[in-house]
Amino acid sequence: MKALIKRMLLLAACLVSGAASAAGALAVGRDIPADDITEFVHTRENINYGAYFLRYRYYAEEGKHFFQHQKRERKGYGPCTEADTVRFGTILLSDSEWSSFVSLIEQGSVQKRRESTTTGDSGPWSYLYWKNDRGVIQEYKFADYGALKSFEEFSEKLIESYQGSPEQ
């Protein structure tokens, strides 16, 4: 009887702590509070003809929020290298810009990293890191295709609005 009670209490604790959802996916904004987000990395890459590499990185550091972006393009065949970089910069974000970013990813989910079964896929690949992250549940999925496109459009608009500013 004691063993049954212990199991029931353990199950209840798991449900309350959110550990039960760790087996599946954690919801950003519900299971992972926005204030706990430390880094978000979103990457697309194509290594075939017309190769490109695109990375957006949002992160928190010493109480400030930043957006780092990088774009590489190559005319021929093969993966891009640093020499193919056509755009790179880091932007110090306002509180409003950080909040806008967070609102774009809040409906997404984070799950345990999995081995990719596709070879040559161009992505996107997205990863979310947060306080007390144990390095396991980091693979981010947007709520839907519209959310993904809204995020990418927001990121491009941020880059355009800061083009030529000292932060670049």
Short mmCIF file of C-alpha atoms in Angstrom, two decimals:
data_model
loop_
_atom_site.label_atom_id
_atom_site.label_comp_id
_atom_site.label_asym_id
_atom_site.label_seq_id
_atom_site.Cartn_x
_atom_site.Cartn_y
_atom_site.Cartn_z
CA MET A 1 0.00 0.00 0.00
CA LYS A 2 2.83 2.39 0.86
CA ALA A 3 4.40 1.76 -2.56
CA LEU A 4 1.12 2.66 -4.28
CA ILE A 5 0.80 5.89 -2.30
CA LYS A 6 4.41 6.80 -3.13
CA ARG A 7 3.75 6.22 -6.85
CA MET A 8 0.58 8.32 -6.75
CA LEU A 9 2.39 11.17 -4.98
CA LEU A 10 5.27 10.96 -7.47
CA LEU A 11 2.86 11.07 -10.42
CA ALA A 12 1.06 14.07 -8.93
CA ALA A 13 4.38 15.87 -8.38
CA CYS A 14 5.38 15.20 -11.98
CA LEU A 15 2.13 16.59 -13.28
CA VAL A 16 2.41 19.74 -11.18
CA SER A 17 6.07 20.35 -12.02
CA GLY A 18 5.59 19.89 -15.75
CA ALA A 19 7.97 16.93 -15.85
CA ALA A 20 5.25 14.81 -17.39
CA SER A 21 5.18 17.06 -20.43
CA ALA A 22 8.97 16.71 -20.77
CA ALA A 23 8.38 13.28 -22.24
CA GLY A 24 6.51 14.99 -25.07
CA ALA A 25 6.74 18.68 -25.81
CA LEU A 26 6.94 21.76 -23.62
CA ALA A 27 4.86 24.80 -24.61
CA VAL A 28 6.73 28.09 -24.83
CA GLY A 29 4.96 30.64 -22.66
CA ARG A 30 3.20 27.99 -20.56
CA ASP A 31 5.80 25.36 -19.55
CA ILE A 32 8.75 27.60 -20.36
CA PRO A 33 8.11 31.17 -19.14
CA ALA A 34 9.19 33.95 -21.50
CA ASP A 35 11.49 35.37 -18.80
CA ASP A 36 13.42 32.08 -18.72
CA ILE A 37 14.42 32.20 -22.41
CA THR A 38 18.17 32.69 -22.76
CA GLU A 39 18.72 31.95 -26.47
CA PHE A 40 16.85 31.05 -29.65
CA VAL A 41 18.68 29.97 -32.82
CA HIS A 42 16.99 29.56 -36.20
CA THR A 43 18.98 28.29 -39.22
CA ARG A 44 18.35 27.51 -42.90
CA GLU A 45 21.01 26.11 -45.21
CA ASN A 46 21.33 24.74 -48.72
CA ILE A 47 24.64 23.17 -49.82
CA ASN A 48 23.68 22.52 -53.44
CA TYR A 49 23.91 24.93 -56.38
CA GLY A 50 22.96 28.41 -55.27
CA ALA A 51 24.09 27.55 -51.76
CA TYR A 52 23.08 29.75 -48.85
CA PHE A 53 23.28 29.85 -45.08
CA LEU A 54 20.99 31.97 -42.91
CA ARG A 55 21.04 32.19 -39.11
CA TYR A 56 19.00 34.30 -36.71
CA ARG A 57 20.06 34.22 -33.07
CA TYR A 58 18.15 35.99 -30.29
CA TYR A 59 19.78 35.92 -26.87
CA ALA A 60 19.90 37.48 -23.41
CA GLU A 61 23.18 38.56 -21.88
CA GLU A 62 23.80 40.57 -18.71
CA GLY A 63 20.19 41.76 -18.57
CA LYS A 64 20.13 42.92 -22.20
CA HIS A 65 18.59 41.35 -25.29
CA PHE A 66 20.34 40.96 -28.62
CA PHE A 67 19.62 39.80 -32.15
CA GLN A 68 22.50 38.44 -34.22
CA HIS A 69 22.10 37.63 -37.88
CA GLN A 70 24.29 36.09 -40.54
CA LYS A 71 23.74 35.40 -44.21
CA ARG A 72 26.08 33.62 -46.62
CA GLU A 73 25.62 33.03 -50.35
CA ARG A 74 27.63 31.04 -52.87
CA LYS A 75 27.16 30.92 -56.64
CA GLY A 76 28.67 27.48 -57.23
CA TYR A 77 28.16 24.09 -55.67
CA GLY A 78 29.04 23.20 -52.09
CA PRO A 79 28.51 24.54 -48.60
CA CYS A 80 29.06 28.21 -47.80
CA THR A 81 32.10 29.24 -45.83
CA GLU A 82 32.90 32.38 -43.83
CA ALA A 83 34.32 33.89 -47.01
CA ASP A 84 30.81 33.77 -48.51
CA THR A 85 29.33 36.03 -45.80
CA VAL A 86 27.26 38.82 -47.33
CA ARG A 87 25.63 40.12 -44.15
CA PHE A 88 26.45 39.89 -40.45
CA GLY A 89 25.54 41.97 -37.44
CA THR A 90 24.42 42.17 -33.85
CA ILE A 91 21.60 44.44 -32.73
CA LEU A 92 20.82 45.53 -29.17
CA LEU A 93 17.06 45.08 -28.91
CA SER A 94 14.63 47.37 -27.13
CA ASP A 95 12.24 45.83 -24.62
CA SER A 96 9.47 46.22 -27.19
CA GLU A 97 11.46 44.40 -29.89
CA TRP A 98 12.31 41.55 -27.50
CA SER A 99 8.64 41.28 -26.48
CA SER A 100 7.62 41.14 -30.15
CA PHE A 101 10.12 38.34 -30.76
CA VAL A 102 8.88 36.37 -27.74
CA SER A 103 5.25 36.75 -28.84
CA LEU A 104 6.18 35.18 -32.19
CA ILE A 105 7.57 32.02 -30.60
CA GLU A 106 5.22 31.72 -27.60
CA GLN A 107 2.76 29.37 -29.26
CA GLY A 108 5.49 26.97 -30.37
CA SER A 109 6.78 23.92 -28.57
CA VAL A 110 10.10 22.46 -27.56
CA GLN A 111 10.85 18.75 -27.61
CA LYS A 112 13.75 16.43 -27.06
CA ARG A 113 16.44 16.67 -29.74
CA ARG A 114 16.18 13.90 -32.30
CA GLU A 115 18.50 12.61 -34.96
CA SER A 116 17.47 13.96 -38.35
CA THR A 117 16.45 11.29 -40.82
CA THR A 118 16.74 13.63 -43.79
CA THR A 119 19.99 14.29 -45.59
CA GLY A 120 20.52 17.48 -47.55
CA ASP A 121 17.47 19.12 -46.03
CA SER A 122 17.63 22.92 -45.99
CA GLY A 123 15.80 23.26 -42.70
CA PRO A 124 14.78 25.31 -40.96
CA TRP A 125 16.24 24.08 -37.70
CA SER A 126 15.32 25.95 -34.54
CA TYR A 127 16.56 25.52 -30.98
CA LEU A 128 15.45 27.19 -27.76
CA TYR A 129 17.58 27.40 -24.63
CA TRP A 130 16.31 28.54 -21.25
CA LYS A 131 17.24 28.81 -17.57
CA ASN A 132 17.60 25.37 -15.99
CA ASP A 133 17.74 23.81 -19.46
CA ARG A 134 19.32 20.39 -19.10
CA GLY A 135 20.56 20.23 -22.69
CA VAL A 136 17.98 17.68 -23.81
CA ILE A 137 14.67 19.38 -24.63
CA GLN A 138 15.74 22.10 -27.06
CA GLU A 139 14.37 21.35 -30.53
CA TYR A 140 11.84 24.10 -31.27
CA LYS A 141 8.80 23.78 -33.54
CA PHE A 142 6.68 26.73 -34.62
CA ALA A 143 2.95 26.39 -33.99
CA ASP A 144 2.31 26.43 -37.75
CA TYR A 145 3.74 27.60 -41.07
CA GLY A 146 2.21 31.06 -40.64
CA ALA A 147 4.01 31.52 -37.32
CA LEU A 148 7.31 30.50 -38.96
CA LYS A 149 6.83 32.99 -41.80
CA SER A 150 5.84 35.78 -39.38
CA PHE A 151 9.01 35.13 -37.36
CA GLU A 152 11.23 35.21 -40.46
CA GLU A 153 9.55 38.39 -41.77
CA PHE A 154 9.95 40.07 -38.36
CA SER A 155 13.65 39.14 -38.30
CA GLU A 156 14.23 40.54 -41.79
CA LYS A 157 12.41 43.77 -40.90
CA LEU A 158 14.62 44.15 -37.83
CA ILE A 159 17.72 43.81 -40.01
CA GLU A 160 16.38 46.35 -42.52
CA SER A 161 15.48 48.86 -39.82
CA TYR A 162 19.00 48.76 -38.35
CA GLN A 163 20.92 48.60 -41.64
CA GLY A 164 23.82 51.04 -41.43
CA SER A 165 23.35 51.85 -37.71
CA PRO A 166 26.25 51.63 -35.23
CA GLU A 167 24.89 48.35 -33.79
CA GLN A 168 25.60 46.66 -37.12
#
